[in-house]
CSV table of C-alpha atoms in Angstrom, one decimal:
chain,number,residue,atom,x,y,z
A,1,MET,CA,-42.0,-28.9,-19.0
A,2,SER,CA,-38.5,-30.5,-17.2
A,3,THR,CA,-37.6,-28.2,-14.6
A,4,GLU,CA,-34.4,-28.1,-16.5
A,5,ARG,CA,-35.8,-26.1,-19.4
A,6,LEU,CA,-37.6,-23.7,-17.0
A,7,PRO,CA,-36.2,-20.2,-17.7
A,8,SER,CA,-35.4,-18.3,-14.5
A,9,VAL,CA,-37.2,-15.4,-12.8
A,10,THR,CA,-36.6,-12.0,-13.8
A,11,GLU,CA,-34.6,-10.0,-10.8
A,12,ARG,CA,-35.9,-6.6,-10.6
A,13,ARG,CA,-34.2,-5.4,-7.9
A,14,ARG,CA,-31.6,-6.6,-4.9
A,15,VAL,CA,-31.2,-4.9,-1.6
A,16,ALA,CA,-29.0,-5.1,1.6
A,17,SER,CA,-31.2,-6.2,4.3
A,18,PRO,CA,-31.7,-4.4,7.4
A,19,ASP,CA,-30.5,-6.9,9.8
A,20,VAL,CA,-28.7,-10.2,9.4
A,21,THR,CA,-30.1,-13.5,8.0
A,22,PRO,CA,-33.8,-12.4,6.9
A,23,GLN,CA,-36.0,-14.8,7.5
A,24,ALA,CA,-39.7,-13.9,7.5
A,25,LEU,CA,-41.2,-11.6,4.7
A,26,ALA,CA,-44.6,-10.3,4.0
A,27,TRP,CA,-46.1,-7.5,2.1
A,28,HIS,CA,-48.4,-5.1,4.7
A,29,LYS,CA,-49.8,-1.9,3.9
A,30,ASN,CA,-47.6,-0.9,1.1
A,31,ALA,CA,-44.8,-1.8,3.3
A,32,LEU,CA,-42.3,-5.1,3.2
A,33,TRP,CA,-41.8,-6.7,6.4
A,34,MET,CA,-39.1,-8.2,8.0
A,35,GLY,CA,-37.7,-11.0,10.5
A,36,SER,CA,-34.4,-11.6,11.4
A,37,ARG,CA,-33.6,-15.4,12.3
A,38,ASP,CA,-30.8,-14.7,14.7
A,39,SER,CA,-31.6,-11.1,15.9
A,40,ARG,CA,-35.2,-12.0,16.2
A,41,ARG,CA,-36.2,-8.5,15.3
A,42,ILE,CA,-38.8,-7.5,13.0
A,43,TYR,CA,-38.9,-4.4,10.4
A,44,ARG,CA,-41.3,-2.4,8.7
A,45,ILE,CA,-39.5,-1.4,5.5
A,46,GLU,CA,-40.3,1.5,2.9
A,47,PRO,CA,-39.6,-0.3,-0.2
A,48,ASP,CA,-39.0,2.6,-2.4
A,49,GLY,CA,-36.5,4.5,-0.3
A,50,TRP,CA,-35.8,1.3,1.4
A,51,LYS,CA,-35.9,2.8,5.0
A,52,VAL,CA,-36.8,1.4,8.0
A,53,PHE,CA,-39.6,3.2,9.8
A,54,GLN,CA,-40.3,0.5,12.3
A,55,GLU,CA,-38.8,-1.6,14.5
A,56,SER,CA,-39.7,-4.0,17.4
A,57,GLU,CA,-38.2,-7.4,18.9
A,58,ALA,CA,-40.4,-10.5,18.8
A,59,PRO,CA,-41.1,-12.9,21.5
A,60,GLY,CA,-39.4,-16.2,19.4
A,61,ILE,CA,-37.7,-16.5,16.0
A,62,PRO,CA,-40.0,-15.0,13.7
A,63,TRP,CA,-40.2,-17.9,10.8
A,64,ALA,CA,-42.8,-16.2,8.7
A,65,ALA,CA,-45.2,-13.6,8.9
A,66,VAL,CA,-48.6,-12.8,6.7
A,67,SER,CA,-50.5,-9.8,6.2
A,68,ILE,CA,-54.2,-10.7,7.0
A,69,GLY,CA,-55.6,-7.4,6.1
A,70,GLU,CA,-55.7,-5.2,9.1
A,71,ALA,CA,-53.0,-6.9,11.2
A,72,LEU,CA,-50.1,-9.7,10.8
A,73,PHE,CA,-49.3,-13.2,11.5
A,74,PHE,CA,-46.2,-14.4,12.4
A,75,ASN,CA,-45.4,-17.9,12.9
A,76,LEU,CA,-42.8,-17.7,15.7
A,77,GLY,CA,-40.5,-20.4,17.0
A,78,GLU,CA,-40.4,-20.0,21.0
A,79,GLY,CA,-38.6,-21.9,23.7
A,80,THR,CA,-35.5,-24.1,23.8
A,81,ALA,CA,-37.7,-26.6,21.8
A,82,ASP,CA,-38.4,-23.9,18.9
A,83,ASP,CA,-41.9,-25.0,19.2
A,84,ARG,CA,-44.1,-22.8,16.4
A,85,TYR,CA,-47.1,-21.0,17.4
A,86,LEU,CA,-48.9,-18.0,15.2
A,87,ARG,CA,-49.4,-14.9,17.0
A,88,ARG,CA,-51.3,-11.9,15.6
A,89,TYR,CA,-49.6,-8.5,15.4
A,90,SER,CA,-51.0,-5.1,14.9
A,91,LEU,CA,-49.2,-1.8,14.1
A,92,ASP,CA,-50.4,-0.2,17.5
A,93,ARG,CA,-50.5,-3.0,20.1
A,94,GLY,CA,-47.6,-5.2,18.7
A,95,PHE,CA,-47.6,-9.0,19.4
A,96,SER,CA,-50.7,-10.2,21.1
A,97,GLU,CA,-50.8,-12.3,24.3
A,98,THR,CA,-54.2,-13.7,23.8
A,99,ASP,CA,-54.6,-14.4,19.9
A,100,ARG,CA,-51.6,-17.2,20.0
A,101,VAL,CA,-51.8,-20.5,18.6
A,102,PRO,CA,-50.2,-23.6,18.5
A,103,CYS,CA,-49.2,-24.7,15.0
A,104,PRO,CA,-50.0,-28.9,14.2
A,105,GLU,CA,-47.6,-31.0,16.5
A,106,PHE,CA,-45.9,-27.4,17.0
A,107,THR,CA,-44.1,-27.7,13.4
A,108,GLY,CA,-44.3,-25.4,10.5
A,109,SER,CA,-42.9,-22.8,8.7
A,110,TYR,CA,-44.1,-20.3,5.9
A,111,LEU,CA,-47.6,-18.8,5.9
A,112,SER,CA,-49.9,-17.3,3.5
A,113,TYR,CA,-53.4,-16.1,3.6
A,114,ASP,CA,-56.7,-16.1,1.1
A,115,GLY,CA,-58.8,-13.7,2.6
A,116,SER,CA,-60.6,-16.2,4.8
A,117,HIS,CA,-57.9,-19.2,6.3
A,118,LEU,CA,-54.2,-19.4,6.9
A,119,TYR,CA,-52.1,-22.0,5.1
A,120,LEU,CA,-48.9,-23.0,7.0
A,121,SER,CA,-46.5,-25.2,5.2
A,122,GLN,CA,-44.2,-27.9,6.8
A,123,TRP,CA,-40.4,-27.9,5.3
A,124,TYR,CA,-39.6,-31.7,5.6
A,125,LYS,CA,-43.4,-33.2,5.1
A,126,ARG,CA,-43.4,-31.1,2.0
A,127,ARG,CA,-47.1,-30.2,2.4
A,128,ILE,CA,-49.1,-27.3,2.7
A,129,LEU,CA,-52.1,-27.3,5.4
A,130,GLU,CA,-55.3,-24.8,5.3
A,131,LEU,CA,-56.1,-23.8,9.0
A,132,ASP,CA,-59.3,-22.6,10.6
A,133,ARG,CA,-58.6,-20.0,13.8
A,134,SER,CA,-58.1,-22.8,16.1
A,135,GLY,CA,-55.0,-24.0,14.2
A,136,ASN,CA,-57.0,-27.1,13.3
A,137,ILE,CA,-56.3,-28.9,10.0
A,138,LEU,CA,-59.0,-28.1,7.2
A,139,GLN,CA,-57.2,-29.3,4.0
A,140,THR,CA,-53.8,-30.7,3.0
A,141,TYR,CA,-51.8,-30.1,-0.2
A,142,ASP,CA,-49.2,-32.1,-1.1
A,143,ILE,CA,-46.5,-30.0,-2.8
A,144,GLY,CA,-44.1,-33.2,-3.6
A,145,ALA,CA,-40.9,-31.3,-2.5
A,146,GLU,CA,-39.4,-29.1,0.4
A,147,ILE,CA,-41.1,-25.5,0.7
A,148,CYS,CA,-39.0,-22.3,1.5
A,149,GLY,CA,-41.9,-19.8,0.8
A,150,HIS,CA,-45.3,-19.6,-0.4
A,151,THR,CA,-47.8,-16.5,-0.6
A,152,PHE,CA,-51.4,-16.0,-2.2
A,153,PHE,CA,-53.1,-14.4,-5.1
A,154,GLY,CA,-55.4,-14.6,-8.0
A,155,GLY,CA,-56.8,-17.4,-6.4
A,156,ALA,CA,-53.7,-19.4,-6.3
A,157,ILE,CA,-50.9,-20.3,-3.9
A,158,TYR,CA,-47.6,-19.4,-5.3
A,159,VAL,CA,-45.0,-21.5,-3.5
A,160,LEU,CA,-41.0,-21.9,-3.7
A,161,ARG,CA,-40.8,-25.5,-3.8
A,162,GLY,CA,-37.4,-27.8,-4.5
A,163,THR,CA,-34.4,-28.9,-2.0
A,164,GLU,CA,-31.9,-27.2,0.2
A,165,GLN,CA,-29.2,-30.3,0.0
A,166,GLY,CA,-26.1,-29.2,-2.2
A,167,ASN,CA,-26.1,-25.7,-3.6
A,168,GLU,CA,-29.9,-25.8,-2.9
A,169,ASP,CA,-32.5,-25.9,-6.3
A,170,TRP,CA,-35.5,-23.8,-5.9
A,171,ARG,CA,-38.5,-23.2,-8.2
A,172,ILE,CA,-41.8,-21.0,-8.0
A,173,ALA,CA,-44.6,-22.9,-8.6
A,174,ARG,CA,-48.3,-22.0,-8.9
A,175,LEU,CA,-51.0,-24.5,-6.8
A,176,ASP,CA,-54.3,-24.1,-8.3
A,177,LEU,CA,-56.5,-24.3,-5.2
A,178,GLU,CA,-59.9,-24.9,-7.4
A,179,THR,CA,-58.2,-28.2,-8.9
A,180,PRO,CA,-56.8,-30.4,-6.7
A,181,GLY,CA,-53.5,-31.7,-7.8
A,182,ALA,CA,-52.9,-28.5,-10.2
A,183,LEU,CA,-49.3,-27.9,-9.5
A,184,LEU,CA,-47.3,-26.0,-12.5
A,185,ASP,CA,-43.9,-25.2,-11.9
A,186,LEU,CA,-43.3,-21.9,-13.7
A,187,ALA,CA,-39.5,-20.4,-13.5
A,188,LYS,CA,-36.2,-21.4,-11.7
A,189,VAL,CA,-34.9,-19.5,-8.4
A,190,PRO,CA,-31.6,-19.0,-8.9
A,191,PHE,CA,-30.5,-18.1,-5.4
A,192,GLN,CA,-31.1,-19.6,-2.2
A,193,SER,CA,-34.3,-18.1,-1.3
A,194,ARG,CA,-36.6,-17.9,2.1
A,195,SER,CA,-39.7,-16.9,2.4
A,196,LEU,CA,-42.1,-15.2,-0.4
A,197,ALA,CA,-44.4,-12.0,-0.7
A,198,PHE,CA,-46.6,-10.6,-3.5
A,199,ASP,CA,-46.9,-6.6,-3.6
A,200,GLY,CA,-49.3,-6.5,-6.1
A,201,SER,CA,-47.2,-6.5,-9.0
A,202,ASN,CA,-43.6,-8.2,-8.2
A,203,PHE,CA,-42.6,-10.9,-5.9
A,204,TRP,CA,-40.3,-10.8,-2.7
A,205,SER,CA,-38.2,-13.3,-1.1
A,206,ASN,CA,-35.2,-13.5,1.3
A,207,HIS,CA,-31.6,-14.2,0.1
A,208,ARG,CA,-30.6,-15.1,3.4
A,209,VAL,CA,-26.8,-16.3,3.1
A,210,ALA,CA,-26.3,-13.1,1.4
A,211,ASN,CA,-28.4,-10.9,3.7
A,212,GLU,CA,-30.3,-9.5,1.0
A,213,ILE,CA,-33.9,-9.3,0.0
A,214,VAL,CA,-34.4,-9.7,-3.7
A,215,CYS,CA,-37.6,-8.3,-6.2
A,216,PHE,CA,-38.2,-10.4,-9.2
A,217,ALA,CA,-41.1,-11.4,-11.6
A,218,LEU,CA,-42.5,-14.3,-13.1
A,219,PRO,CA,-40.7,-14.6,-16.8
A,220,SER,CA,-42.8,-13.3,-19.8
């Protein structure tokens, strides 16, 4: 199916972000976690009442986040060069000072997790990297477009891909990890999205320029 004929995602809900420029986004322990690019603060949000019940400062720009079971991993931009590091975050201890792994070439943006390995996307190289615990590259997946978010479920990575140029043009695609090269566009995403999370039923993404967070589903 050509991208021009793709249906649009079905928007379920659109809510105001608790802070400006919502960037990182993850679903963790029945809550939505958001990191603000400009304020460098992270928020734990109860989705039903849309209430913030935890807030803290990040030691860098929170570009992405992902749940890894009992904890979260954030991709943080640190220092004047905005070098990217993967940092573990737990509810009781906050950001770890020891579990801190540099991204390959100190670059990378969005994160997903398959239960065993982290996946890190590189926006301009248009690829997703499967990493081991030390940040070494195990496998590379060519996405063929810029990447503004991805999340894992059901044996596949769902990825937001397209271009930032002009008015921005994004679509959600499914990358089947069991079949190399099996990348299928599913629907258009008609807003300037950043990050992708899945709550078990619906997707979530940031409409960063509007300071909003959007819940949506794939078209039926």
